[in-house]
Amino acid sequence: MASTHAARVLVASNRGPVSYGVREDGSLHAKRGGGGLVSGLSAIGPDADALWVCAALGDGDREAVRRGVAEPGVRMLDIPADVHADAYNGIANSVLWFVHHMLYQTPLEPVFDVEFRRQWASYQAYNRAFAEALAEEAAEGAAVMIQDYHLALAPRMLRQLRPDLRIGHFSHTPWAPPDYFRLLPDDIAAELLGGILGADRAAFLTRRWADAFTDCCHAVLGPGIPSGTRIGVHGLGADADFLRKRSHEPDVAERMAALRAEIGEGRKTIVRVDRTELSKNIVRGLLAYRQLLDDHPEWRERVVHVAFAYPSRQDLAVYRDYTAEVARLADEINSRYGTPGWTPVLLNLKDDFARSLAAYRLADVALVNPIRDGMNLVAKEVPVVSDEGCALVLSREAGAYEELGEDAITVNPYDVVGTADALQQALTMPFGERAERTKRLAAAATALPPAQWFLDQLGALDG
Ligand code: F6P
């Protein structure tokens, strides 16, 4: 396929760096997102001929594509809404996410039936749309960085269209071990692995996920990585400069004052901030907090659990049900233990970044207890932003455990009693020790800032 454009560095992901809303008068407004890839791409500079290829997600995005509205350096693909829904909600979020996070309740699910095969065809078509757009936009020999489980087939498809390109694939999730990965039908498992092996390099957030991928290749495809694809590990770190500056802006100070008033004078805080994903384990976090209040009644009136659980993937019933269960349990704890002057759980479901930073700054304890997580940046951000040091209770199943495990209080995320004990240990950690640990946590958390994380991957594609 001939190249009509000349991008030298391309990023491909389902969700792009910008989204559009439609105002009442019909005009469009653009909203820019953040994250590691955004900082990474800005680090290569405006003259780098970079292009980000992403999917149009909502009505605003589709309208923007139809009107020819685009941000410089971004190409949105208007994939038919039903194909996108099958690929994103049906396959990526309801199958691949569940496999890699090992979330199925296996007596009843998964069921790989005819409907699954129909959705799989949409997932193939969606990946093909990306591969074709990338093939069209990339200059001779360009570097293409394909992101995540949404786009596992695109590397091979792109390789077939454009053998000249240098292709990388990066997984932001965990990777499932072979026994779990092989829940997938054999042909699908092989197609997914073969898709990623179309890349020159397949990279992961931790050694553990990289090894699991290699193990799956051996189990499903036979010994050796057939295509000679190189495997890499790049542990995305927190962006210290950005976070320290942003967390001292006036809107964060305002929210700190408001939070302090809600929490009440002299009380300790256990803070958690998550997108409400099924893997985040918010429910067991609340159960552990309840256990703490039972085991240590001396904490009643003296501690508050600040839980920010921001909406995610609300198109899926299982996510809506999970969010409802979080709210129900928080209410139950508040009505059972609360007093006129003390609300034990402050749950907030409305996304507010400035308020998250405010909570990070004042937290005594951060609770990060996912069932399984690719990295978990909250665990890395809190120590960077914390005003006076914060004890980190961290799941051993989070990718961040590899780098932060030594100075965190680590937990088995399924063990509610163990997590309650860890909260007690964290709340009673001597102030000096807490500050020392926080310093070391912040140093480990910022070892690989987003810009360097991206540049390393780009550099490694040349190797
Ligand atoms: O939680 C991490 C993650 O799964 C990333 O791997 C991915 O980039 C992102 O979430 C996708 O989220 P969404 O479905 O909201 O686009």
Short mmCIF file of C-alpha atoms and ligand atoms in Angstrom, two decimals:
data_model
loop_
_atom_site.label_atom_id
_atom_site.label_comp_id
_atom_site.label_asym_id
_atom_site.label_seq_id
_atom_site.Cartn_x
_atom_site.Cartn_y
_atom_site.Cartn_z
CA MET A 1 0.00 0.00 0.00
CA ALA A 2 1.47 3.40 -0.95
CA SER A 3 1.99 5.97 1.78
CA THR A 4 0.13 9.23 1.12
CA HIS A 5 1.32 10.95 4.29
CA ALA A 6 4.58 11.25 6.05
CA ALA A 7 4.21 10.65 9.77
CA ARG A 8 7.49 9.40 11.25
CA VAL A 9 6.19 8.45 14.72
CA LEU A 10 2.68 7.09 15.06
CA VAL A 11 0.70 6.10 18.12
CA ALA A 12 -2.46 4.02 17.86
CA SER A 13 -4.95 3.56 20.67
CA ASN A 14 -8.68 3.16 21.06
CA ARG A 15 -9.07 6.28 23.20
CA GLY A 16 -7.26 9.29 21.81
CA PRO A 17 -5.80 12.40 23.43
CA VAL A 18 -8.87 14.51 22.65
CA SER A 19 -12.64 14.09 22.67
CA TYR A 20 -15.42 16.30 21.39
CA GLY A 21 -18.72 17.36 22.89
CA VAL A 22 -21.59 19.03 21.07
CA ARG A 23 -22.84 22.28 22.62
CA GLU A 24 -26.52 23.19 22.64
CA ASP A 25 -26.01 25.53 19.69
CA GLY A 26 -24.50 22.62 17.72
CA SER A 27 -20.89 23.80 17.92
CA LEU A 28 -18.16 21.39 18.98
CA HIS A 29 -15.80 21.77 21.92
CA ALA A 30 -12.61 19.78 22.30
CA LYS A 31 -11.44 18.33 25.60
CA ARG A 32 -7.79 17.26 25.92
CA GLY A 33 -6.84 14.25 28.04
CA GLY A 34 -3.64 13.53 29.95
CA GLY A 35 -1.60 10.43 30.72
CA GLY A 36 1.73 8.88 29.87
CA LEU A 37 1.31 8.77 26.11
CA VAL A 38 0.34 12.43 25.92
CA SER A 39 3.48 13.50 27.83
CA GLY A 40 5.54 11.02 25.84
CA LEU A 41 4.47 12.34 22.48
CA SER A 42 4.96 15.96 23.55
CA ALA A 43 8.52 15.03 24.58
CA ILE A 44 9.50 14.26 21.00
CA GLY A 45 8.69 17.86 20.05
CA PRO A 46 6.33 19.52 17.58
CA ASP A 47 8.61 18.96 14.57
CA ALA A 48 8.71 15.20 14.87
CA ASP A 49 5.92 14.48 12.35
CA ALA A 50 3.95 12.57 14.93
CA LEU A 51 0.43 11.31 14.42
CA TRP A 52 -1.98 9.75 16.91
CA VAL A 53 -4.57 7.46 15.36
CA CYS A 54 -7.58 6.75 17.61
CA ALA A 55 -11.24 5.78 17.39
CA ALA A 56 -14.14 8.21 17.45
CA LEU A 57 -15.88 7.19 20.68
CA GLY A 58 -18.99 9.29 21.17
CA ASP A 59 -21.43 11.31 19.11
CA GLY A 60 -19.26 14.44 19.45
CA ASP A 61 -16.22 12.63 18.07
CA ARG A 62 -18.19 11.22 15.14
CA GLU A 63 -19.61 14.62 14.38
CA ALA A 64 -16.09 16.09 14.43
CA VAL A 65 -14.90 13.48 11.91
CA ARG A 66 -17.89 14.16 9.67
CA ARG A 67 -17.31 17.94 9.81
CA GLY A 68 -13.60 17.46 9.13
CA VAL A 69 -12.70 18.99 12.52
CA ALA A 70 -9.41 17.62 13.86
CA GLU A 71 -6.68 18.62 16.28
CA PRO A 72 -3.25 18.82 14.70
CA GLY A 73 -1.48 15.47 14.93
CA VAL A 74 -4.63 13.45 15.61
CA ARG A 75 -6.63 11.29 13.21
CA MET A 76 -9.89 9.87 14.51
CA LEU A 77 -11.37 6.85 12.80
CA ASP A 78 -15.12 6.85 12.37
CA ILE A 79 -15.55 3.09 12.65
CA PRO A 80 -19.27 2.16 12.38
CA ALA A 81 -20.81 2.49 15.86
CA ASP A 82 -22.05 -1.13 15.98
CA VAL A 83 -18.66 -2.51 14.95
CA HIS A 84 -16.95 -0.33 17.54
CA ALA A 85 -19.40 -1.38 20.26
CA ASP A 86 -18.83 -5.09 19.52
CA ALA A 87 -15.06 -4.65 19.47
CA TYR A 88 -14.75 -2.33 22.48
CA ASN A 89 -17.54 -3.39 24.84
CA GLY A 90 -18.05 -6.92 23.55
CA ILE A 91 -14.51 -8.21 23.04
CA ALA A 92 -11.98 -5.77 24.57
CA ASN A 93 -13.83 -4.95 27.79
CA SER A 94 -15.95 -8.06 28.30
CA VAL A 95 -13.49 -10.75 27.18
CA LEU A 96 -9.87 -9.61 26.93
CA TRP A 97 -10.02 -7.38 30.02
CA PHE A 98 -11.62 -10.23 31.99
CA VAL A 99 -9.01 -12.74 30.82
CA HIS A 100 -6.00 -10.57 31.66
CA HIS A 101 -7.44 -9.56 35.04
CA MET A 102 -8.71 -13.10 35.72
CA LEU A 103 -12.16 -11.82 36.64
CA TYR A 104 -14.54 -14.49 35.34
CA GLN A 105 -16.85 -16.35 37.67
CA THR A 106 -15.97 -19.55 35.86
CA PRO A 107 -18.90 -21.84 36.84
CA LEU A 108 -21.05 -19.78 34.47
CA GLU A 109 -18.71 -17.75 32.30
CA PRO A 110 -17.16 -17.25 29.82
CA VAL A 111 -19.34 -18.86 27.15
CA PHE A 112 -17.77 -18.69 23.70
CA ASP A 113 -20.84 -19.08 21.54
CA VAL A 114 -21.96 -17.92 18.10
CA GLU A 115 -22.57 -14.41 19.42
CA PHE A 116 -18.95 -14.25 20.60
CA ARG A 117 -17.79 -15.28 17.11
CA ARG A 118 -19.92 -12.54 15.58
CA GLN A 119 -18.35 -9.94 17.89
CA TRP A 120 -14.91 -11.34 17.15
CA ALA A 121 -15.44 -10.55 13.47
CA SER A 122 -16.09 -6.92 14.52
CA TYR A 123 -12.91 -6.93 16.60
CA GLN A 124 -11.01 -8.08 13.50
CA ALA A 125 -12.65 -5.37 11.37
CA TYR A 126 -11.86 -2.71 13.99
CA ASN A 127 -8.20 -3.79 14.13
CA ARG A 128 -8.08 -3.81 10.34
CA ALA A 129 -9.41 -0.23 10.19
CA PHE A 130 -6.52 0.85 12.42
CA ALA A 131 -3.94 -1.13 10.43
CA GLU A 132 -5.15 0.42 7.17
CA ALA A 133 -5.12 3.97 8.54
CA LEU A 134 -1.62 3.49 9.96
CA ALA A 135 -0.39 2.00 6.69
CA GLU A 136 -1.78 4.99 4.86
CA GLU A 137 -0.30 7.62 7.18
CA ALA A 138 3.16 6.25 7.96
CA ALA A 139 6.27 7.45 6.16
CA GLU A 140 8.76 4.86 4.88
CA GLY A 141 10.44 3.16 7.86
CA ALA A 142 8.33 5.07 10.44
CA ALA A 143 7.92 3.89 14.05
CA VAL A 144 4.39 2.81 15.02
CA MET A 145 3.49 2.32 18.68
CA ILE A 146 0.29 0.30 19.02
CA GLN A 147 -1.41 0.29 22.42
CA ASP A 148 -3.19 -2.34 24.43
CA TYR A 149 -5.61 -5.24 24.24
CA HIS A 150 -8.00 -3.32 21.98
CA LEU A 151 -5.42 -3.52 19.21
CA ALA A 152 -3.82 -6.93 19.63
CA LEU A 153 -4.38 -7.94 16.00
CA ALA A 154 -3.27 -4.67 14.41
CA PRO A 155 0.53 -5.29 14.53
CA ARG A 156 0.35 -8.38 12.30
CA MET A 157 -2.17 -6.77 9.96
CA LEU A 158 0.03 -3.68 9.64
CA ARG A 159 3.16 -5.76 9.12
CA GLN A 160 1.44 -7.46 6.16
CA LEU A 161 0.50 -4.10 4.65
CA ARG A 162 3.79 -2.31 5.37
CA PRO A 163 6.80 -4.58 5.99
CA ASP A 164 9.06 -1.49 6.06
CA LEU A 165 7.66 -0.13 9.33
CA ARG A 166 9.11 -0.56 12.82
CA ILE A 167 6.19 -1.70 14.94
CA GLY A 168 5.89 -1.79 18.72
CA HIS A 169 3.00 -3.08 20.82
CA PHE A 170 2.53 -2.04 24.44
CA SER A 171 0.20 -3.73 26.96
CA HIS A 172 -1.05 -1.46 29.74
CA THR A 173 -2.78 -4.34 31.51
CA PRO A 174 -1.46 -7.45 33.21
CA TRP A 175 -1.04 -10.49 30.98
CA ALA A 176 -2.83 -13.68 31.98
CA PRO A 177 -0.86 -16.83 32.85
CA PRO A 178 -1.27 -19.70 30.33
CA ASP A 179 -3.80 -21.74 32.33
CA TYR A 180 -6.14 -18.76 32.41
CA PHE A 181 -5.35 -17.42 28.93
CA ARG A 182 -6.30 -20.83 27.54
CA LEU A 183 -9.90 -20.30 28.59
CA LEU A 184 -10.03 -18.62 25.18
CA PRO A 185 -10.81 -20.87 22.21
CA ASP A 186 -7.52 -22.21 20.81
CA ASP A 187 -7.77 -20.41 17.48
CA ILE A 188 -8.57 -17.08 19.17
CA ALA A 189 -5.69 -17.47 21.65
CA ALA A 190 -3.32 -18.16 18.75
CA GLU A 191 -4.68 -15.25 16.71
CA LEU A 192 -4.21 -12.81 19.60
CA LEU A 193 -0.64 -13.89 20.29
CA GLY A 194 0.17 -14.01 16.58
CA GLY A 195 -1.27 -10.51 16.22
CA ILE A 196 1.09 -9.05 18.81
CA LEU A 197 3.98 -11.10 17.46
CA GLY A 198 3.54 -9.16 14.23
CA ALA A 199 5.35 -6.35 16.08
CA ASP A 200 9.13 -6.01 16.27
CA ARG A 201 8.78 -5.48 19.99
CA ALA A 202 6.08 -6.40 22.47
CA ALA A 203 6.43 -4.43 25.70
CA PHE A 204 4.84 -4.63 29.13
CA LEU A 205 4.72 -2.67 32.38
CA THR A 206 6.48 -5.32 34.47
CA ARG A 207 8.66 -8.38 34.09
CA ARG A 208 5.82 -10.51 35.50
CA TRP A 209 3.42 -9.61 32.67
CA ALA A 210 6.17 -9.97 30.04
CA ASP A 211 7.00 -13.47 31.33
CA ALA A 212 3.32 -14.42 31.31
CA PHE A 213 3.10 -13.39 27.65
CA THR A 214 6.14 -15.48 26.77
CA ASP A 215 4.70 -18.43 28.71
CA CYS A 216 1.43 -18.10 26.78
CA CYS A 217 3.33 -18.10 23.48
CA HIS A 218 5.11 -21.32 24.47
CA ALA A 219 1.89 -22.96 25.70
CA VAL A 220 -0.26 -21.99 22.71
CA LEU A 221 2.17 -21.69 19.79
CA GLY A 222 4.99 -24.01 20.84
CA PRO A 223 8.53 -23.36 22.05
CA GLY A 224 10.39 -20.20 21.02
CA ILE A 225 8.95 -16.86 20.01
CA PRO A 226 8.40 -17.76 16.35
CA SER A 227 8.68 -14.38 14.70
CA GLY A 228 11.71 -13.29 16.70
CA THR A 229 9.71 -10.49 18.29
CA ARG A 230 11.71 -8.85 21.08
CA ILE A 231 10.12 -8.55 24.50
CA GLY A 232 10.56 -5.38 26.57
CA VAL A 233 9.65 -4.03 30.00
CA HIS A 234 9.02 -0.33 30.65
CA GLY A 235 7.60 0.46 34.09
CA LEU A 236 5.74 3.71 33.61
CA GLY A 237 6.46 6.09 36.49
CA ALA A 238 4.72 9.15 37.89
CA ASP A 239 5.30 12.57 36.38
CA ALA A 240 6.81 14.33 39.41
CA ASP A 241 7.27 17.78 37.87
CA PHE A 242 3.72 17.95 36.61
CA LEU A 243 2.16 16.52 39.79
CA ARG A 244 4.08 18.74 42.22
CA LYS A 245 3.20 21.86 40.26
CA ARG A 246 -0.42 20.93 39.60
CA SER A 247 -1.08 19.91 43.20
CA HIS A 248 -0.10 23.39 44.43
CA GLU A 249 -2.51 25.30 42.26
CA PRO A 250 -5.32 27.25 43.93
CA ASP A 251 -8.16 24.89 42.95
CA VAL A 252 -6.41 22.06 44.81
CA ALA A 253 -5.97 24.25 47.92
CA GLU A 254 -9.70 25.07 47.79
CA ARG A 255 -10.59 21.41 47.63
CA MET A 256 -8.26 20.59 50.49
CA ALA A 257 -10.06 23.09 52.66
CA ALA A 258 -13.43 21.65 51.67
CA LEU A 259 -12.26 18.08 52.27
CA ARG A 260 -10.80 18.95 55.67
CA ALA A 261 -14.14 20.44 56.68
CA GLU A 262 -15.96 17.29 55.57
CA ILE A 263 -13.48 14.98 57.32
CA GLY A 264 -13.53 16.89 60.60
CA GLU A 265 -10.82 18.20 62.90
CA GLY A 266 -8.03 15.88 64.06
CA ARG A 267 -9.16 12.77 62.20
CA LYS A 268 -6.91 10.45 60.24
CA THR A 269 -7.70 9.65 56.62
CA ILE A 270 -7.54 6.46 54.58
CA VAL A 271 -7.71 7.58 50.96
CA ARG A 272 -8.40 5.65 47.80
CA VAL A 273 -8.83 7.02 44.28
CA ASP A 274 -9.82 4.72 41.43
CA ARG A 275 -11.72 4.48 38.25
CA THR A 276 -14.49 2.08 39.24
CA GLU A 277 -13.12 -0.89 37.38
CA LEU A 278 -13.98 -4.43 38.42
CA SER A 279 -10.30 -5.07 39.13
CA LYS A 280 -9.88 -2.26 41.65
CA ASN A 281 -11.38 -4.18 44.59
CA ILE A 282 -13.19 -1.23 46.13
CA VAL A 283 -15.78 -3.49 47.74
CA ARG A 284 -13.19 -5.54 49.65
CA GLY A 285 -11.49 -2.27 50.60
CA LEU A 286 -14.74 -1.17 52.25
CA LEU A 287 -15.13 -4.57 53.91
CA ALA A 288 -11.60 -4.26 55.31
CA TYR A 289 -12.38 -0.77 56.64
CA ARG A 290 -15.53 -2.14 58.30
CA GLN A 291 -13.43 -4.92 59.83
CA LEU A 292 -10.99 -2.30 61.16
CA LEU A 293 -13.84 -0.45 62.86
CA ASP A 294 -14.98 -3.75 64.44
CA ASP A 295 -11.50 -4.90 65.51
CA HIS A 296 -10.37 -1.46 66.70
CA PRO A 297 -13.35 0.48 67.99
CA GLU A 298 -10.88 3.09 69.21
CA TRP A 299 -10.78 4.36 65.61
CA ARG A 300 -14.46 5.19 65.54
CA GLU A 301 -14.90 8.96 65.28
CA ARG A 302 -11.11 9.23 64.70
CA VAL A 303 -10.70 8.04 61.12
CA VAL A 304 -12.46 8.67 57.79
CA HIS A 305 -12.25 6.55 54.64
CA VAL A 306 -12.18 8.96 51.69
CA ALA A 307 -13.10 6.88 48.64
CA PHE A 308 -13.20 8.46 45.20
CA ALA A 309 -14.57 5.96 42.71
CA TYR A 310 -14.91 7.54 39.31
CA PRO A 311 -17.27 6.09 36.69
CA SER A 312 -15.83 3.80 34.05
CA ARG A 313 -17.35 1.73 31.22
CA GLN A 314 -20.89 2.44 32.28
CA ASP A 315 -22.21 0.88 29.05
CA LEU A 316 -21.62 -2.49 30.71
CA ALA A 317 -24.23 -3.72 33.21
CA VAL A 318 -21.62 -5.50 35.31
CA TYR A 319 -19.80 -2.17 35.86
CA ARG A 320 -23.05 -0.39 36.76
CA ASP A 321 -23.90 -3.15 39.24
CA TYR A 322 -20.43 -2.96 40.77
CA THR A 323 -20.69 0.82 41.20
CA ALA A 324 -24.08 0.32 42.87
CA GLU A 325 -22.60 -2.25 45.26
CA VAL A 326 -19.81 0.17 46.22
CA ALA A 327 -22.42 2.85 47.02
CA ARG A 328 -24.64 0.38 48.91
CA LEU A 329 -21.81 -0.85 51.12
CA ALA A 330 -20.56 2.68 51.85
CA ASP A 331 -24.12 3.64 52.91
CA GLU A 332 -24.40 0.54 55.06
CA ILE A 333 -21.15 1.36 56.88
CA ASN A 334 -22.23 4.95 57.36
CA SER A 335 -25.62 4.03 58.78
CA ARG A 336 -24.21 1.30 61.04
CA TYR A 337 -21.27 3.23 62.53
CA GLY A 338 -21.87 6.89 61.71
CA THR A 339 -22.75 9.47 64.37
CA PRO A 340 -24.18 12.97 64.04
CA GLY A 341 -20.64 14.41 63.89
CA TRP A 342 -18.83 11.63 61.99
CA THR A 343 -19.35 10.11 58.55
CA PRO A 344 -17.07 7.04 58.41
CA VAL A 345 -16.96 6.80 54.57
CA LEU A 346 -16.87 9.83 52.29
CA LEU A 347 -17.66 8.28 48.92
CA ASN A 348 -17.60 10.46 45.84
CA LEU A 349 -18.37 9.18 42.35
CA LYS A 350 -17.80 12.39 40.41
CA ASP A 351 -14.46 12.65 38.62
CA ASP A 352 -12.47 15.66 39.84
CA PHE A 353 -8.70 15.59 39.34
CA ALA A 354 -8.01 18.62 41.56
CA ARG A 355 -9.93 16.97 44.40
CA SER A 356 -7.99 13.72 43.89
CA LEU A 357 -4.74 15.66 44.28
CA ALA A 358 -6.12 17.35 47.40
CA ALA A 359 -6.86 13.93 48.89
CA TYR A 360 -3.38 12.68 47.94
CA ARG A 361 -1.81 15.63 49.74
CA LEU A 362 -3.63 15.10 53.03
CA ALA A 363 -3.85 11.29 53.13
CA ASP A 364 -2.44 9.50 56.18
CA VAL A 365 -2.94 6.13 54.49
CA ALA A 366 -3.41 5.32 50.81
CA LEU A 367 -5.30 2.11 50.09
CA VAL A 368 -4.39 0.55 46.73
CA ASN A 369 -5.65 -3.03 46.84
CA PRO A 370 -6.50 -4.14 43.27
CA ILE A 371 -7.24 -7.77 42.50
CA ARG A 372 -4.85 -7.36 39.59
CA ASP A 373 -3.53 -4.24 37.90
CA GLY A 374 -1.08 -3.53 35.08
CA MET A 375 0.75 -0.89 37.16
CA ASN A 376 -1.53 1.40 39.23
CA LEU A 377 -0.35 4.96 39.02
CA VAL A 378 -2.25 6.10 42.12
CA ALA A 379 0.23 4.08 44.20
CA LYS A 380 3.01 6.06 42.54
CA GLU A 381 1.36 9.47 42.59
CA VAL A 382 0.40 9.64 46.28
CA PRO A 383 3.96 9.50 47.68
CA VAL A 384 5.06 12.19 45.21
CA VAL A 385 2.31 14.61 46.20
CA SER A 386 1.89 13.80 49.90
CA ASP A 387 2.48 16.83 52.18
CA GLU A 388 3.59 15.02 55.31
CA GLY A 389 4.18 11.42 54.30
CA CYS A 390 1.60 8.73 53.75
CA ALA A 391 1.63 5.01 54.55
CA LEU A 392 0.88 2.95 51.44
CA VAL A 393 -1.19 -0.24 51.72
CA LEU A 394 -0.49 -1.99 48.42
CA SER A 395 -1.77 -5.15 46.80
CA ARG A 396 0.92 -7.59 45.78
CA GLU A 397 -1.07 -8.10 42.56
CA ALA A 398 -0.50 -4.52 41.32
CA GLY A 399 2.32 -4.03 38.84
CA ALA A 400 3.60 -1.20 41.08
CA TYR A 401 4.40 -3.83 43.73
CA GLU A 402 7.55 -4.78 41.81
CA GLU A 403 8.99 -1.30 42.41
CA LEU A 404 7.22 -0.16 45.60
CA GLY A 405 6.76 -3.42 47.53
CA GLU A 406 9.66 -2.82 49.90
CA ASP A 407 8.38 0.40 51.44
CA ALA A 408 4.66 -0.35 51.25
CA ILE A 409 2.57 -2.50 53.59
CA THR A 410 1.61 -5.25 51.19
CA VAL A 411 -1.61 -7.25 51.11
CA ASN A 412 -3.25 -10.20 49.44
CA PRO A 413 -6.21 -8.35 47.92
CA TYR A 414 -8.69 -11.15 48.66
CA ASP A 415 -7.78 -11.22 52.37
CA VAL A 416 -10.11 -8.75 54.04
CA VAL A 417 -8.88 -9.55 57.56
CA GLY A 418 -5.27 -9.19 56.40
CA THR A 419 -6.13 -5.86 54.75
CA ALA A 420 -7.80 -4.62 57.95
CA ASP A 421 -4.59 -5.52 59.84
CA ALA A 422 -2.55 -3.67 57.22
CA LEU A 423 -4.75 -0.58 57.65
CA GLN A 424 -4.17 -0.74 61.40
CA GLN A 425 -0.42 -1.02 60.86
CA ALA A 426 -0.53 1.91 58.44
CA LEU A 427 -2.59 4.12 60.77
CA THR A 428 -0.22 3.49 63.66
CA MET A 429 3.05 3.81 61.72
CA PRO A 430 5.34 6.27 63.52
CA PHE A 431 5.41 9.64 61.81
CA GLY A 432 9.17 9.58 61.13
CA GLU A 433 9.08 6.12 59.58
CA ARG A 434 6.14 7.11 57.42
CA ALA A 435 7.98 10.17 56.10
CA GLU A 436 11.14 8.16 55.39
CA ARG A 437 9.23 5.45 53.56
CA THR A 438 7.34 8.07 51.56
CA LYS A 439 10.61 9.59 50.38
CA ARG A 440 11.86 6.23 49.16
CA LEU A 441 8.48 5.42 47.58
CA ALA A 442 8.50 8.75 45.72
CA ALA A 443 12.02 8.09 44.41
CA ALA A 444 11.05 4.62 43.14
CA ALA A 445 7.76 5.94 41.74
CA THR A 446 9.43 8.58 39.61
CA ALA A 447 12.34 6.48 38.31
CA LEU A 448 10.88 6.39 34.80
CA PRO A 449 8.82 9.52 34.05
CA PRO A 450 6.31 9.31 31.18
CA ALA A 451 8.43 11.21 28.66
CA GLN A 452 11.43 8.94 29.22
CA TRP A 453 9.18 5.88 29.28
CA PHE A 454 8.01 6.76 25.78
CA LEU A 455 11.43 7.74 24.44
CA ASP A 456 12.95 4.48 25.73
CA GLN A 457 10.37 2.50 23.78
CA LEU A 458 10.99 4.51 20.68
CA GLY A 459 14.75 4.07 21.03
CA ALA A 460 14.39 0.33 21.63
CA LEU A 461 12.48 -0.04 18.35
CA ASP A 462 15.67 0.94 16.54
CA GLY A 463 17.70 -1.78 18.24
O1 F6P B 1 -7.03 0.72 33.36
C1 F6P B 1 -6.09 0.75 32.39
C2 F6P B 1 -6.68 0.56 31.04
O2 F6P B 1 -7.23 -0.67 30.81
C3 F6P B 1 -5.61 0.77 30.02
O3 F6P B 1 -5.00 -0.42 29.70
C4 F6P B 1 -6.38 1.40 28.92
O4 F6P B 1 -5.53 2.27 28.23
C5 F6P B 1 -7.52 2.07 29.58
O5 F6P B 1 -7.70 1.46 30.80
C6 F6P B 1 -8.76 2.00 28.75
O6 F6P B 1 -9.81 2.60 29.42
P1 F6P B 1 -11.15 2.99 28.67
O7 F6P B 1 -11.91 1.72 28.46
O8 F6P B 1 -11.85 3.92 29.60
O9 F6P B 1 -10.77 3.65 27.41
#
